[in-house]
Structure formats: C-alpha cells, structure tokens
Amino acid sequence: DSGVTQTPKHLITATGQRVTLRCSPRSGDLSVYWYQQSLDQGLQFLIQYYNGEERAKGNILERFSAQQFPDLHSELNLSSLELGDSALYFCASSTLGGEAFFGQGTRLTVV
Amino acid sequence: QQQVKQSPQSLIVQKGGISIINCAYENTAFDYFPWYQQFPGKGPALLIAIRPDVSEKKEGRFTISFNKSAKQFSLHIMDSQPGDSATYFCAASIGTSGSRLTFGEGTQLTVNP
C-alpha cells in the first residue's frame, strides 16, 4: 500500500458528462501529481500541485481541471467527456524532491 | 513528442534468465532516471533509480546501466522469477525525484516457470 488513496476505483459515465476524481496524498506529502494512462498514449503527466498551488502543467486538456485543497487532498475534474477520455487516472504524491508514490488509480470508462 | 523511448514492448523470459529493457532519452536536461514496476490493477511503484553521475546502480537482482553520452539507460533483472512478471516503465525527470516524470511506453515482462 503506497499510502495514496484514490476514489472511486471505477467510474462509468456517458459522453458529455462531468466527473470528479479524488486523491488523498500520503501523510506529510505536499506535492500531488495527476497522470493519465491510456493504451495509445501510455503514462502522461497532467498536472502537479504543491501545497495548494499549481506547480507544473503537462498536456492537460482545457476540459480538465484540478485543485488541491487546504487539507492537501486533490480533485481532478473532467468535463464534456469524450470516448477518448476513457483511461486510468493516477494520482501520486511526494515530498518536495522526494520519491513519487502512486495510488491504485481510477478507471474511467466513457460510454 | 515522446521524449523517452522504451523497448521492447513485450518480453518473455524463462525463470532464471536475464531480462533486459532499454530506454533512450532526448532531453539532456533530464537528471533523474527511475524505473517503475506495475502489476495489473495497481499503480506504478518505484523499483530503482539512477542519476547521471554514476554508470551503474545495483539493488538486489535489479541493475540500472546508464550511458550518458549515448543518452541511454537499461534495466537488467538477473535470475528472473515468475513474480517479476509485470509491466516495467522507465522514466526521466529534471531536477528532483519529486518532479514531473516523463515515462517510456512500457514493457510487459512475462517470466515463464
């Protein structure tokens, strides 16, 4: 168990809908990262937050947004969902400069 | 743009054999090179990592070889076991291990008993 908790584990939703994925980082970790894992794109970095502030941004679509709350948990919001958004979404957390620990992921299926 | 290229895509090895997975990177600013192991239904887990000031790092049966001039690094799994069957990802980042990771495409390793 990495100590990073992601909910829900599975999510099935229809095209055009909006979903929210939640991540609780390991105790003491201030950095949270979101990654998307799909068959055709592999593991892609989406966005990083550090202590509530956006720190780095990858190839995150404009339909996607994230935030980190004062209690350090993070949420990834995906809107206007398309079939191609079906993927595994991973959250990872770390101390600044420390190893990144990954959660078990949320499997999103858009139908 | 794929900045870290990994091969092979899949690998089948007999128990006790050596598994070798290779990666090449483009961005010379990368200075941290981890390998992750992922089992089905689980998130990636750090296996071993290296910085470019050393050419080799060994931890148990796992060894990273690093060639800075060629911009290549590889993972060697000695005495491969069926329990090593998983997907392996190389990755690279700039600055610290806690930075954004650029992953290779992954290698699905199967170790036959």
Tab-separated table of C-alpha atoms in Angstrom:
chain	number	residue	atom	x	y	z
A	1	ASP	CA	0.000	0.000	0.000
A	2	SER	CA	1.570	3.268	-1.158
A	3	GLY	CA	-0.437	5.396	1.259
A	4	VAL	CA	-2.040	7.351	-1.593
A	5	THR	CA	-5.801	6.858	-1.725
A	6	GLN	CA	-7.851	7.400	-4.847
A	7	THR	CA	-11.622	7.260	-5.148
A	8	PRO	CA	-13.591	5.968	-6.836
A	9	LYS	CA	-11.765	2.895	-8.151
A	10	HIS	CA	-14.073	2.594	-11.139
A	11	LEU	CA	-16.319	5.097	-12.856
A	12	ILE	CA	-18.614	4.611	-15.820
A	13	THR	CA	-20.249	7.644	-17.314
A	14	ALA	CA	-21.743	8.883	-20.556
A	15	THR	CA	-20.257	11.211	-23.124
A	16	GLY	CA	-20.760	14.867	-22.335
A	17	GLN	CA	-20.877	14.295	-18.600
A	18	ARG	CA	-18.602	15.662	-15.876
A	19	VAL	CA	-16.824	13.635	-13.206
A	20	THR	CA	-14.589	14.345	-10.240
A	21	LEU	CA	-11.742	12.095	-9.186
A	22	ARG	CA	-10.377	12.392	-5.677
A	23	CYS	CA	-6.913	11.821	-4.280
A	24	SER	CA	-5.665	11.790	-0.701
A	25	PRO	CA	-1.870	12.016	-0.590
A	26	ARG	CA	0.424	10.258	1.846
A	27	SER	CA	0.632	11.889	5.235
A	28	GLY	CA	3.139	14.713	5.094
A	29	ASP	CA	3.368	14.909	1.297
A	30	LEU	CA	2.714	18.379	-0.029
A	31	SER	CA	3.044	17.570	-3.760
A	32	VAL	CA	0.290	15.881	-5.715
A	33	TYR	CA	0.557	14.800	-9.336
A	34	TRP	CA	-2.053	13.551	-11.768
A	35	TYR	CA	-1.218	11.153	-14.593
A	36	GLN	CA	-3.351	9.612	-17.316
A	37	GLN	CA	-2.630	6.082	-18.516
A	38	SER	CA	-4.179	5.026	-21.792
A	39	LEU	CA	-3.343	2.236	-24.215
A	40	ASP	CA	-2.275	4.549	-27.015
A	41	GLN	CA	-0.594	7.338	-25.026
A	42	GLY	CA	0.986	5.449	-22.147
A	43	LEU	CA	1.505	7.290	-18.867
A	44	GLN	CA	1.183	11.019	-19.391
A	45	PHE	CA	1.753	13.738	-16.815
A	46	LEU	CA	-1.226	16.032	-16.477
A	47	ILE	CA	-0.612	18.471	-13.627
A	48	GLN	CA	1.204	18.976	-10.320
A	49	TYR	CA	0.156	20.881	-7.224
A	50	TYR	CA	2.359	21.805	-4.306
A	51	ASN	CA	0.792	22.933	-1.058
A	52	GLY	CA	-2.302	24.197	-2.816
A	53	GLU	CA	-0.586	25.946	-5.703
A	54	GLU	CA	-0.253	24.725	-9.285
A	55	ARG	CA	3.413	23.927	-9.850
A	56	ALA	CA	3.659	22.288	-13.264
A	57	LYS	CA	1.350	21.564	-16.132
A	58	GLY	CA	1.596	18.882	-18.781
A	59	ASN	CA	-0.620	18.085	-21.717
A	60	ILE	CA	-3.817	18.598	-19.781
A	61	LEU	CA	-6.885	19.339	-21.854
A	62	GLU	CA	-8.807	22.559	-21.241
A	63	ARG	CA	-11.825	20.386	-20.370
A	64	PHE	CA	-9.831	19.066	-17.418
A	65	SER	CA	-9.003	20.981	-14.261
A	66	ALA	CA	-7.599	20.182	-10.867
A	67	GLN	CA	-7.168	21.728	-7.471
A	68	GLN	CA	-5.533	20.965	-4.155
A	69	PHE	CA	-7.387	21.849	-1.007
A	70	PRO	CA	-6.047	23.135	2.344
A	71	ASP	CA	-6.144	19.611	3.768
A	72	LEU	CA	-3.893	18.661	0.798
A	73	HIS	CA	-6.333	16.317	-0.896
A	74	SER	CA	-6.726	16.933	-4.598
A	75	GLU	CA	-9.511	16.608	-7.117
A	76	LEU	CA	-9.308	16.194	-10.873
A	77	ASN	CA	-12.372	17.417	-12.707
A	78	LEU	CA	-13.079	16.078	-16.176
A	79	SER	CA	-15.892	17.698	-18.148
A	80	SER	CA	-17.584	17.306	-21.533
A	81	LEU	CA	-16.299	13.767	-21.513
A	82	GLU	CA	-15.459	12.015	-24.761
A	83	LEU	CA	-14.938	8.360	-25.522
A	84	GLY	CA	-11.215	9.030	-25.816
A	85	ASP	CA	-11.048	10.166	-22.210
A	86	SER	CA	-11.504	6.569	-21.100
A	87	ALA	CA	-8.308	5.727	-19.251
A	88	LEU	CA	-6.731	5.026	-15.911
A	89	TYR	CA	-6.095	8.178	-13.925
A	90	PHE	CA	-3.355	8.008	-11.327
A	91	CYS	CA	-2.558	10.332	-8.527
A	92	ALA	CA	0.899	10.388	-6.984
A	93	SER	CA	2.277	12.290	-4.040
A	94	SER	CA	5.697	13.189	-2.752
A	95	THR	CA	7.596	15.482	-0.502
A	96	LEU	CA	9.414	18.223	-2.414
A	97	GLY	CA	12.322	16.406	-4.019
A	98	GLY	CA	11.222	13.037	-2.710
A	99	GLU	CA	10.107	9.853	-4.421
A	100	ALA	CA	6.665	9.884	-6.008
A	101	PHE	CA	4.252	7.273	-4.645
A	102	PHE	CA	1.317	6.304	-6.850
A	103	GLY	CA	-2.215	5.436	-5.865
A	104	GLN	CA	-4.085	2.482	-7.345
A	105	GLY	CA	-5.824	4.652	-9.887
A	106	THR	CA	-9.352	5.388	-11.018
A	107	ARG	CA	-10.500	3.544	-14.102
A	108	LEU	CA	-12.771	5.845	-16.092
A	109	THR	CA	-14.960	4.408	-18.805
A	110	VAL	CA	-16.904	6.808	-21.006
A	111	VAL	CA	-19.726	5.188	-22.943
B	1	GLN	CA	6.699	14.422	-28.582
B	2	GLN	CA	7.873	11.201	-26.999
B	3	GLN	CA	11.000	12.125	-25.088
B	4	VAL	CA	11.693	8.695	-23.626
B	5	LYS	CA	11.610	5.685	-25.914
B	6	GLN	CA	11.453	2.191	-24.447
B	7	SER	CA	11.993	-1.237	-25.955
B	8	PRO	CA	10.978	-3.958	-26.289
B	9	GLN	CA	7.225	-3.598	-25.972
B	10	SER	CA	6.995	-7.131	-24.609
B	11	LEU	CA	9.495	-9.656	-23.347
B	12	ILE	CA	9.236	-13.342	-22.484
B	13	VAL	CA	11.996	-14.858	-20.368
B	14	GLN	CA	12.470	-18.228	-18.757
B	15	LYS	CA	12.788	-18.480	-14.999
B	16	GLY	CA	16.372	-17.858	-14.001
B	17	GLY	CA	17.160	-15.894	-17.136
B	18	ILE	CA	18.170	-12.261	-17.541
B	19	SER	CA	15.582	-9.691	-18.566
B	20	ILE	CA	16.891	-6.574	-20.302
B	21	ILE	CA	14.806	-3.495	-21.060
B	22	ASN	CA	16.245	-0.475	-22.808
B	23	CYS	CA	15.384	3.204	-22.834
B	24	ALA	CA	16.673	6.207	-24.729
B	25	TYR	CA	16.001	9.840	-23.964
B	26	GLU	CA	16.305	13.054	-25.899
B	27	ASN	CA	16.296	15.848	-23.356
B	28	THR	CA	19.806	16.328	-21.966
B	29	ALA	CA	18.344	18.285	-19.054
B	30	PHE	CA	16.976	15.066	-17.563
B	31	ASP	CA	18.971	14.159	-14.482
B	32	TYR	CA	16.924	11.543	-12.688
B	33	PHE	CA	16.077	8.172	-14.244
B	34	PRO	CA	13.772	5.835	-12.319
B	35	TRP	CA	12.279	2.513	-13.260
B	36	TYR	CA	8.744	1.661	-12.174
B	37	GLN	CA	7.068	-1.726	-11.864
B	38	GLN	CA	3.331	-2.032	-12.344
B	39	PHE	CA	1.180	-5.065	-11.612
B	40	PRO	CA	-2.356	-5.354	-13.059
B	41	GLY	CA	-4.816	-3.251	-11.109
B	42	LYS	CA	-2.074	-1.399	-9.251
B	43	GLY	CA	-0.296	1.883	-9.631
B	44	PRO	CA	3.345	2.094	-10.708
B	45	ALA	CA	5.843	1.511	-7.883
B	46	LEU	CA	9.419	2.742	-7.849
B	47	LEU	CA	11.846	-0.117	-8.380
B	48	ILE	CA	15.250	1.520	-8.709
B	49	ALA	CA	16.598	4.882	-9.867
B	50	ILE	CA	19.867	6.410	-11.029
B	51	ARG	CA	21.376	9.838	-11.551
B	52	PRO	CA	23.787	10.506	-14.452
B	53	ASP	CA	26.862	10.875	-12.244
B	54	VAL	CA	27.119	7.074	-12.000
B	55	SER	CA	27.155	4.474	-14.769
B	56	GLU	CA	25.588	1.613	-12.857
B	57	LYS	CA	23.430	1.016	-9.818
B	58	LYS	CA	22.540	-2.358	-8.386
B	59	GLU	CA	19.856	-3.291	-5.888
B	60	GLY	CA	19.462	-6.993	-5.357
B	61	ARG	CA	18.615	-8.648	-8.670
B	62	PHE	CA	17.924	-5.307	-10.362
B	63	THR	CA	20.646	-3.242	-12.077
B	64	ILE	CA	20.443	0.013	-13.983
B	65	SER	CA	23.163	0.694	-16.551
B	66	PHE	CA	23.482	4.298	-17.683
B	67	ASN	CA	25.297	5.656	-20.747
B	68	LYS	CA	25.236	9.439	-20.645
B	69	SER	CA	26.984	10.000	-23.995
B	70	ALA	CA	24.547	7.722	-25.791
B	71	LYS	CA	21.588	9.049	-23.767
B	72	GLN	CA	20.525	5.509	-22.983
B	73	PHE	CA	19.809	3.516	-19.867
B	74	SER	CA	18.702	-0.016	-19.282
B	75	LEU	CA	17.242	-2.269	-16.615
B	76	HIS	CA	18.679	-5.726	-16.080
B	77	ILE	CA	16.770	-8.248	-13.993
B	78	MET	CA	19.003	-11.138	-13.027
B	79	ASP	CA	17.642	-14.573	-12.123
B	80	SER	CA	14.191	-13.523	-13.340
B	81	GLN	CA	11.290	-15.045	-11.406
B	82	PRO	CA	7.620	-15.576	-12.304
B	83	GLY	CA	6.785	-12.999	-9.637
B	84	ASP	CA	8.677	-10.415	-11.706
B	85	SER	CA	6.011	-10.686	-14.412
B	86	ALA	CA	4.680	-7.142	-14.664
B	87	THR	CA	4.857	-4.035	-16.806
B	88	TYR	CA	8.041	-2.020	-16.425
B	89	PHE	CA	8.310	1.674	-17.201
B	90	CYS	CA	11.432	3.733	-17.486
B	91	ALA	CA	11.059	7.417	-16.748
B	92	ALA	CA	13.036	10.620	-16.583
B	93	SER	CA	12.698	13.932	-14.830
B	94	ILE	CA	14.544	17.198	-14.320
B	95	GLY	CA	15.845	18.429	-11.017
B	96	THR	CA	14.498	16.111	-8.364
B	97	SER	CA	12.818	12.780	-7.973
B	98	GLY	CA	9.697	14.618	-6.953
B	99	SER	CA	9.328	16.360	-10.269
B	100	ARG	CA	7.074	15.532	-13.160
B	101	LEU	CA	8.020	12.235	-14.734
B	102	THR	CA	8.223	11.542	-18.462
B	103	PHE	CA	7.549	7.855	-18.960
B	104	GLY	CA	8.572	5.394	-21.633
B	105	GLU	CA	5.906	3.320	-23.353
B	106	GLY	CA	6.275	0.341	-21.027
B	107	THR	CA	7.475	-3.252	-21.388
B	108	GLN	CA	5.264	-6.172	-20.492
B	109	LEU	CA	7.543	-8.824	-18.980
B	110	THR	CA	6.451	-12.438	-18.699
B	111	VAL	CA	8.683	-14.864	-16.847
B	112	ASN	CA	7.763	-18.450	-17.571
B	113	PRO	CA	8.274	-21.044	-14.828
